[in-house]
Amino acid sequence: MRPSIIKIGFLRGGLEIKAFMRQRESVVFTLFFPVMLLFIFGSVFKGNVSPGVTFSQYFVAGMVASGLVNTGFQQLAIMIPIERDFGTLKRLRGTPISPISYFIGKAIVVFAAMVTQVGMLIGFGAALFGLNLPTTADKWFRFLWLVLLGSVCSTILGIAFSAIPKNGRGASAVVSPIVIILQFFSGVFFVFSTLPVWMQQFAALFPLKWLTQGMRSVFLPDSFATREVGGSWEIAQIAIVLIIWTIAGTYLALRTFKWSDK
Amino acid sequence: MANELAILVQGLRKTYSSKASGKKAAVAGIDLEVARGEIFALLGPNGAGKTTTVEILEGYRSRDEGTVKVLGQDPAKLGKNSWAWRNRIGFVLQSTNDSQDLSVHETVHHFANYYSNPRDPDSVIEEVGLSEKSNSRIQTLSGGQRRRLDVALGIIGNPEILFLDEPTTGFDPEARRAFWDLIRKLRDEGTTILLTTHYLDEAEALADRVAVIVEGKIVEVATPISLGGRNTAKARITWLENGIRQEIASDSPTAEVEKLSARFGGEVPELSVVRPSLEDIYLKMIGKS
C-alpha cells in the first residue's frame, strides 16, 4: 500500500514549519520586515492619498498583497535552488515521496508564514497607524479568498520559477529584483493611478497588481474605487487573472520542477 | 523469483561533453551482474566512473547506451510505478547537507512515513549508533555521525537493494569497523548491497566480489582474495646474505625457506616472505605502480 500523498504532504508541512521556526534570522526577516517597512513608510508619509484615506491605509493593502508574493514566490524561488544545492531534493528523489507531497509541504509552510505576516501587519497597522479594518462580512469574505487564492498562486509560481536560478547562491540575485520591480510597478509603494501608463500596463500582466487592487478593495472605502485606473475594483478580473496564473504555474511547475541540477 | 538478479548492466556508456575538454567517456562500456544478497564493490580511483555508473543505476542520470535492470526494472523508464521501485531501494548518496535544523529523531521518524514497510525508526537510530545523538540537531553532528545518519535514512525503508556511495569517507577507524559490522548484518538479513569505494581495505573487508573500474571500464571482477591472481601469485622471499639483500620469487615459498634455513643452519637473517597485497595488485591494475 502506498502511503497517502496528502498525508505525507501535511507531515512535510509540519516538519518544514518546525525547521523554519528554528532559523531565527529568516523568521525575523520574513515576518518582521513588512512590519518594519510599514513603520518606516507610515512614519514618513503622514498625509492622505485621497479624502479619508491615509497613506498607511493604502500602504497596508499593498503590503498584505506583497506579503503573499514575498513569503510564497520569493521565498520558494530562492529556497528551492538552495535545497537543490544542499542535496535535500536529491535525497527526497531517492525515496518514494511524490513531488505533490513536497509541493503540499511547501504550500503549508508558506501559508503559515503568510497568515502570521498578514496578522502582524494588520495588528501593527491598527495599533500604531490608525488602520481601519473592514466592517462588512462581505469584505472579510473577499479578503479570505484573496489570501487563499493569492497564496496558492504565489506558491505555485515560486516552485515553477525555482527551475530558473542555476544554483542557490545566485537565486536571490535573480529573484529579488523581479519582486521589487513588480512591487513598484504594481502600486505597493506609490498610488497606482499616479504611475506612468506603460508601467501600469506592464504590471497588469502579473498577479501582484491584481492582488494589490483586491486588497485595496478590502481595506479602502468603496469611494476610492472610482480612483482606480479601471474606474472600479474589477473583482471578477482579479479572480480570473489569479486563476489563470495558478493554472499556468501548476502546468509549468509539474513540467519543469527539477529534483537535482543534472 | 529468488534467482532473479538484483542488478544487470550490459554495454553501459555515458559520455559528457564540456567546452574545456571536449567529449569524455565517463563510462565506456560496462557489464555487471549482481546477485541477490551479495555485497558487490566498485573499486576505482577518483574520476574512474564509479559515481556516474551508480547514479545511472539509481535513476539520477541518463545513459547514452546499454541495458540496465535494477530489481527487474529499467531506472530510466519507471513511469507511474517509480514510487514502488524506490520503495524497495535505499540510497546513501555522496555529500548531502540537508535538514540542518531538525534532530536525528525527527528526521529518521519523518522519512519512515514515506515507505510502505519501514523499519522501526528507533532501532535504526540505535543500529547506526546515533542513540545518544537522537535529540541533537543535525548541524551539531560530526562528519562521521552525519554519514551514519545518511545510512539510517538509506535503510529506513527496509530496502532490498542498498546503494552506498563512498559511505565511510571521513570516518575514524572505530566508526568504520562499526559501520562494516552494520553492513554485514544487513547482508545477513538478505539485503543486496552495491558499494563504491576507493578504500581497498573496505572492499576487502566487506565485498563478496569486487569490480575494479578504471577510466570508465571494468578491468576485472573477482573475489577480493583472488583479484589480479593474488591468490596464485608468486611469493617474494628476501633475506640478508654477506651484507647484501637477496631476493627470489617462488611458487613454493615454504620449501625455499626450509632450504635457506638448512643452508644457514637455523635462523635466516632478516627473512621475509610476502605475497602481493591487494594494494600492489590494485595499483598495478590502475597503472600506478
Short mmCIF file of N, CA and C in Angstrom, two decimals, chain A residues 164-259:
data_model
loop_
_atom_site.label_atom_id
_atom_site.label_comp_id
_atom_site.label_asym_id
_atom_site.label_seq_id
_atom_site.Cartn_x
_atom_site.Cartn_y
_atom_site.Cartn_z
N ILE A 164 14.65 28.14 -12.67
CA ILE A 164 15.46 29.10 -13.43
C ILE A 164 16.83 29.40 -12.81
N PRO A 165 16.92 29.74 -11.50
CA PRO A 165 18.25 30.02 -10.96
C PRO A 165 19.16 28.78 -11.08
N LYS A 166 20.40 29.00 -11.54
CA LYS A 166 21.30 27.86 -11.75
C LYS A 166 21.71 27.22 -10.43
N ASN A 167 21.89 28.05 -9.39
CA ASN A 167 22.24 27.49 -8.09
C ASN A 167 21.74 28.39 -6.98
N GLY A 168 21.87 27.90 -5.74
CA GLY A 168 21.33 28.61 -4.60
C GLY A 168 21.97 29.96 -4.37
N ARG A 169 23.29 30.05 -4.65
CA ARG A 169 23.99 31.30 -4.38
C ARG A 169 23.44 32.44 -5.24
N GLY A 170 23.10 32.12 -6.50
CA GLY A 170 22.66 33.18 -7.40
C GLY A 170 21.17 33.45 -7.34
N ALA A 171 20.43 32.59 -6.63
CA ALA A 171 18.97 32.65 -6.70
C ALA A 171 18.42 34.00 -6.24
N SER A 172 18.96 34.48 -5.12
CA SER A 172 18.45 35.72 -4.56
C SER A 172 18.65 36.88 -5.54
N ALA A 173 19.80 36.88 -6.22
CA ALA A 173 20.10 37.95 -7.17
C ALA A 173 19.17 37.92 -8.37
N VAL A 174 18.66 36.75 -8.72
CA VAL A 174 17.74 36.64 -9.86
C VAL A 174 16.33 37.03 -9.43
N VAL A 175 15.94 36.55 -8.24
CA VAL A 175 14.53 36.63 -7.85
C VAL A 175 14.16 37.99 -7.22
N SER A 176 15.04 38.46 -6.31
CA SER A 176 14.67 39.66 -5.56
C SER A 176 14.38 40.89 -6.43
N PRO A 177 15.22 41.20 -7.44
CA PRO A 177 14.92 42.37 -8.26
C PRO A 177 13.57 42.27 -8.95
N ILE A 178 13.21 41.08 -9.38
CA ILE A 178 11.92 40.91 -10.06
C ILE A 178 10.80 41.32 -9.12
N VAL A 179 10.90 40.85 -7.86
CA VAL A 179 9.85 41.13 -6.89
C VAL A 179 9.80 42.63 -6.58
N ILE A 180 10.97 43.23 -6.39
CA ILE A 180 11.00 44.65 -6.02
C ILE A 180 10.44 45.52 -7.14
N ILE A 181 10.85 45.20 -8.38
CA ILE A 181 10.34 45.98 -9.52
C ILE A 181 8.82 45.84 -9.62
N LEU A 182 8.35 44.60 -9.46
CA LEU A 182 6.89 44.39 -9.53
C LEU A 182 6.17 45.15 -8.42
N GLN A 183 6.80 45.23 -7.25
CA GLN A 183 6.16 45.98 -6.15
C GLN A 183 6.02 47.45 -6.53
N PHE A 184 7.08 48.02 -7.10
CA PHE A 184 7.00 49.43 -7.51
C PHE A 184 5.95 49.63 -8.62
N PHE A 185 6.00 48.73 -9.62
CA PHE A 185 5.11 48.87 -10.77
C PHE A 185 3.65 48.61 -10.41
N SER A 186 3.43 47.82 -9.35
CA SER A 186 2.06 47.38 -9.05
C SER A 186 1.35 48.30 -8.06
N GLY A 187 2.01 49.38 -7.66
CA GLY A 187 1.33 50.33 -6.78
C GLY A 187 1.35 49.95 -5.33
N VAL A 188 2.44 49.25 -4.90
CA VAL A 188 2.54 48.94 -3.48
C VAL A 188 3.04 50.17 -2.72
N PHE A 189 4.09 50.81 -3.27
CA PHE A 189 4.71 51.93 -2.58
C PHE A 189 4.13 53.29 -3.01
N PHE A 190 3.59 53.34 -4.24
CA PHE A 190 3.01 54.58 -4.75
C PHE A 190 1.58 54.32 -5.17
N VAL A 191 0.80 55.37 -5.21
CA VAL A 191 -0.59 55.19 -5.64
C VAL A 191 -0.60 54.79 -7.12
N PHE A 192 -1.22 53.64 -7.41
CA PHE A 192 -1.13 53.02 -8.72
C PHE A 192 -1.55 53.95 -9.85
N SER A 193 -2.65 54.69 -9.60
CA SER A 193 -3.19 55.52 -10.69
C SER A 193 -2.29 56.69 -11.04
N THR A 194 -1.29 57.00 -10.17
CA THR A 194 -0.38 58.09 -10.47
C THR A 194 0.86 57.62 -11.25
N LEU A 195 0.97 56.30 -11.46
CA LEU A 195 2.14 55.78 -12.17
C LEU A 195 1.98 56.01 -13.67
N PRO A 196 3.11 56.04 -14.43
CA PRO A 196 3.01 56.16 -15.89
C PRO A 196 2.19 55.01 -16.47
N VAL A 197 1.52 55.30 -17.56
CA VAL A 197 0.61 54.30 -18.14
C VAL A 197 1.35 53.03 -18.55
N TRP A 198 2.56 53.17 -19.14
CA TRP A 198 3.29 51.95 -19.57
C TRP A 198 3.61 51.05 -18.39
N MET A 199 3.89 51.67 -17.22
CA MET A 199 4.17 50.91 -16.01
C MET A 199 2.92 50.16 -15.55
N GLN A 200 1.80 50.88 -15.60
CA GLN A 200 0.52 50.25 -15.21
C GLN A 200 0.21 49.05 -16.10
N GLN A 201 0.44 49.25 -17.41
CA GLN A 201 0.08 48.19 -18.35
C GLN A 201 1.01 46.99 -18.19
N PHE A 202 2.27 47.25 -17.95
CA PHE A 202 3.22 46.16 -17.72
C PHE A 202 2.82 45.38 -16.46
N ALA A 203 2.53 46.13 -15.39
CA ALA A 203 2.17 45.49 -14.11
C ALA A 203 0.90 44.66 -14.24
N ALA A 204 -0.01 45.09 -15.13
CA ALA A 204 -1.29 44.40 -15.26
C ALA A 204 -1.15 42.99 -15.82
N LEU A 205 0.06 42.68 -16.39
CA LEU A 205 0.29 41.33 -16.89
C LEU A 205 0.54 40.34 -15.75
N PHE A 206 0.92 40.85 -14.57
CA PHE A 206 1.34 39.97 -13.48
C PHE A 206 0.35 40.00 -12.31
N PRO A 207 0.36 38.94 -11.50
CA PRO A 207 -0.68 38.81 -10.45
C PRO A 207 -0.58 39.88 -9.35
N LEU A 208 0.61 40.39 -9.06
CA LEU A 208 0.74 41.27 -7.90
C LEU A 208 -0.14 42.51 -8.02
N LYS A 209 -0.19 43.10 -9.20
CA LYS A 209 -1.02 44.29 -9.41
C LYS A 209 -2.47 43.99 -9.04
N TRP A 210 -2.94 42.83 -9.44
CA TRP A 210 -4.35 42.47 -9.19
C TRP A 210 -4.59 42.14 -7.73
N LEU A 211 -3.61 41.46 -7.11
CA LEU A 211 -3.74 41.18 -5.68
C LEU A 211 -3.79 42.47 -4.87
N THR A 212 -2.91 43.40 -5.25
CA THR A 212 -2.87 44.70 -4.55
C THR A 212 -4.20 45.42 -4.69
N GLN A 213 -4.72 45.41 -5.90
CA GLN A 213 -6.01 46.05 -6.16
C GLN A 213 -7.12 45.40 -5.34
N GLY A 214 -7.06 44.05 -5.26
CA GLY A 214 -8.05 43.32 -4.47
C GLY A 214 -7.98 43.71 -3.00
N MET A 215 -6.74 43.83 -2.49
CA MET A 215 -6.57 44.19 -1.08
C MET A 215 -7.04 45.64 -0.83
N ARG A 216 -6.85 46.50 -1.83
CA ARG A 216 -7.38 47.87 -1.68
C ARG A 216 -8.91 47.83 -1.58
N SER A 217 -9.51 46.92 -2.35
CA SER A 217 -10.99 46.84 -2.31
C SER A 217 -11.45 46.38 -0.93
N VAL A 218 -10.55 45.70 -0.19
CA VAL A 218 -10.90 45.23 1.15
C VAL A 218 -10.66 46.34 2.18
N PHE A 219 -9.50 47.01 2.07
CA PHE A 219 -9.10 47.93 3.13
C PHE A 219 -9.48 49.40 2.89
N LEU A 220 -9.75 49.77 1.64
CA LEU A 220 -10.09 51.17 1.38
C LEU A 220 -11.60 51.31 1.22
N PRO A 221 -12.11 52.51 1.49
CA PRO A 221 -13.56 52.72 1.32
C PRO A 221 -13.95 52.58 -0.16
N ASP A 222 -15.18 52.16 -0.41
CA ASP A 222 -15.62 51.95 -1.79
C ASP A 222 -15.55 53.21 -2.63
N SER A 223 -15.58 54.38 -1.95
CA SER A 223 -15.48 55.63 -2.69
C SER A 223 -14.17 55.72 -3.47
N PHE A 224 -13.13 54.98 -2.99
CA PHE A 224 -11.83 55.02 -3.64
C PHE A 224 -11.84 54.31 -4.99
N ALA A 225 -12.82 53.43 -5.17
CA ALA A 225 -12.87 52.61 -6.40
C ALA A 225 -12.85 53.47 -7.65
N THR A 226 -13.48 54.64 -7.58
CA THR A 226 -13.53 55.50 -8.77
C THR A 226 -12.15 56.04 -9.11
N ARG A 227 -11.20 55.97 -8.15
CA ARG A 227 -9.85 56.45 -8.44
C ARG A 227 -8.96 55.35 -9.02
N GLU A 228 -9.50 54.14 -9.13
CA GLU A 228 -8.73 53.07 -9.78
C GLU A 228 -8.67 53.35 -11.27
N VAL A 229 -7.65 52.77 -11.92
CA VAL A 229 -7.47 53.01 -13.35
C VAL A 229 -8.70 52.59 -14.14
N GLY A 230 -9.29 51.48 -13.75
CA GLY A 230 -10.47 50.97 -14.47
C GLY A 230 -11.77 51.62 -14.00
N GLY A 231 -11.69 52.48 -13.00
CA GLY A 231 -12.89 53.15 -12.51
C GLY A 231 -13.71 52.30 -11.55
N SER A 232 -13.26 51.05 -11.29
CA SER A 232 -13.95 50.19 -10.32
C SER A 232 -12.94 49.20 -9.76
N TRP A 233 -13.37 48.34 -8.78
CA TRP A 233 -12.44 47.37 -8.19
C TRP A 233 -12.09 46.22 -9.14
N GLU A 234 -12.94 45.94 -10.10
CA GLU A 234 -12.72 44.86 -11.09
C GLU A 234 -12.50 43.50 -10.41
N ILE A 235 -13.37 43.16 -9.46
CA ILE A 235 -13.20 41.92 -8.68
C ILE A 235 -13.14 40.68 -9.56
N ALA A 236 -14.03 40.59 -10.56
CA ALA A 236 -14.07 39.40 -11.42
C ALA A 236 -12.74 39.24 -12.17
N GLN A 237 -12.23 40.37 -12.70
CA GLN A 237 -10.95 40.30 -13.43
C GLN A 237 -9.82 39.81 -12.51
N ILE A 238 -9.86 40.30 -11.25
CA ILE A 238 -8.82 39.89 -10.29
C ILE A 238 -8.82 38.38 -10.14
N ALA A 239 -10.01 37.81 -9.92
CA ALA A 239 -10.12 36.36 -9.74
C ALA A 239 -9.64 35.64 -10.99
N ILE A 240 -10.05 36.15 -12.17
CA ILE A 240 -9.68 35.46 -13.42
C ILE A 240 -8.16 35.47 -13.62
N VAL A 241 -7.53 36.63 -13.41
CA VAL A 241 -6.08 36.71 -13.62
C VAL A 241 -5.35 35.76 -12.67
N LEU A 242 -5.77 35.76 -11.40
CA LEU A 242 -5.10 34.89 -10.42
C LEU A 242 -5.29 33.41 -10.78
N ILE A 243 -6.49 33.07 -11.23
CA ILE A 243 -6.74 31.66 -11.58
C ILE A 243 -5.92 31.25 -12.80
N ILE A 244 -5.86 32.14 -13.80
CA ILE A 244 -5.07 31.81 -14.99
C ILE A 244 -3.59 31.60 -14.62
N TRP A 245 -3.05 32.49 -13.80
CA TRP A 245 -1.65 32.33 -13.39
C TRP A 245 -1.44 31.06 -12.58
N THR A 246 -2.44 30.70 -11.74
CA THR A 246 -2.31 29.48 -10.94
C THR A 246 -2.28 28.25 -11.84
N ILE A 247 -3.17 28.23 -12.83
CA ILE A 247 -3.21 27.07 -13.75
C ILE A 247 -1.91 26.99 -14.55
N ALA A 248 -1.50 28.13 -15.10
CA ALA A 248 -0.26 28.14 -15.89
C ALA A 248 0.92 27.73 -15.01
N GLY A 249 0.94 28.24 -13.77
CA GLY A 249 2.03 27.92 -12.85
C GLY A 249 2.07 26.44 -12.51
N THR A 250 0.90 25.84 -12.29
CA THR A 250 0.85 24.41 -11.97
C THR A 250 1.41 23.59 -13.12
N TYR A 251 0.99 23.95 -14.33
CA TYR A 251 1.48 23.25 -15.52
C TYR A 251 3.01 23.35 -15.59
N LEU A 252 3.51 24.58 -15.43
CA LEU A 252 4.95 24.80 -15.51
C LEU A 252 5.69 24.08 -14.39
N ALA A 253 5.13 24.16 -13.15
CA ALA A 253 5.80 23.54 -12.01
C ALA A 253 5.94 22.03 -12.22
N LEU A 254 4.88 21.40 -12.72
CA LEU A 254 4.94 19.95 -12.91
C LEU A 254 5.89 19.58 -14.06
N ARG A 255 5.96 20.46 -15.07
CA ARG A 255 6.82 20.18 -16.22
C ARG A 255 8.29 20.44 -15.93
N THR A 256 8.57 21.53 -15.20
CA THR A 256 9.96 21.97 -15.12
C THR A 256 10.62 21.70 -13.78
N PHE A 257 9.85 21.21 -12.79
CA PHE A 257 10.43 21.04 -11.47
C PHE A 257 11.61 20.08 -11.53
N LYS A 258 12.74 20.49 -10.96
CA LYS A 258 13.95 19.67 -11.01
C LYS A 258 14.35 19.26 -9.61
N TRP A 259 14.49 17.96 -9.40
CA TRP A 259 14.96 17.47 -8.10
C TRP A 259 16.45 17.77 -7.94
#
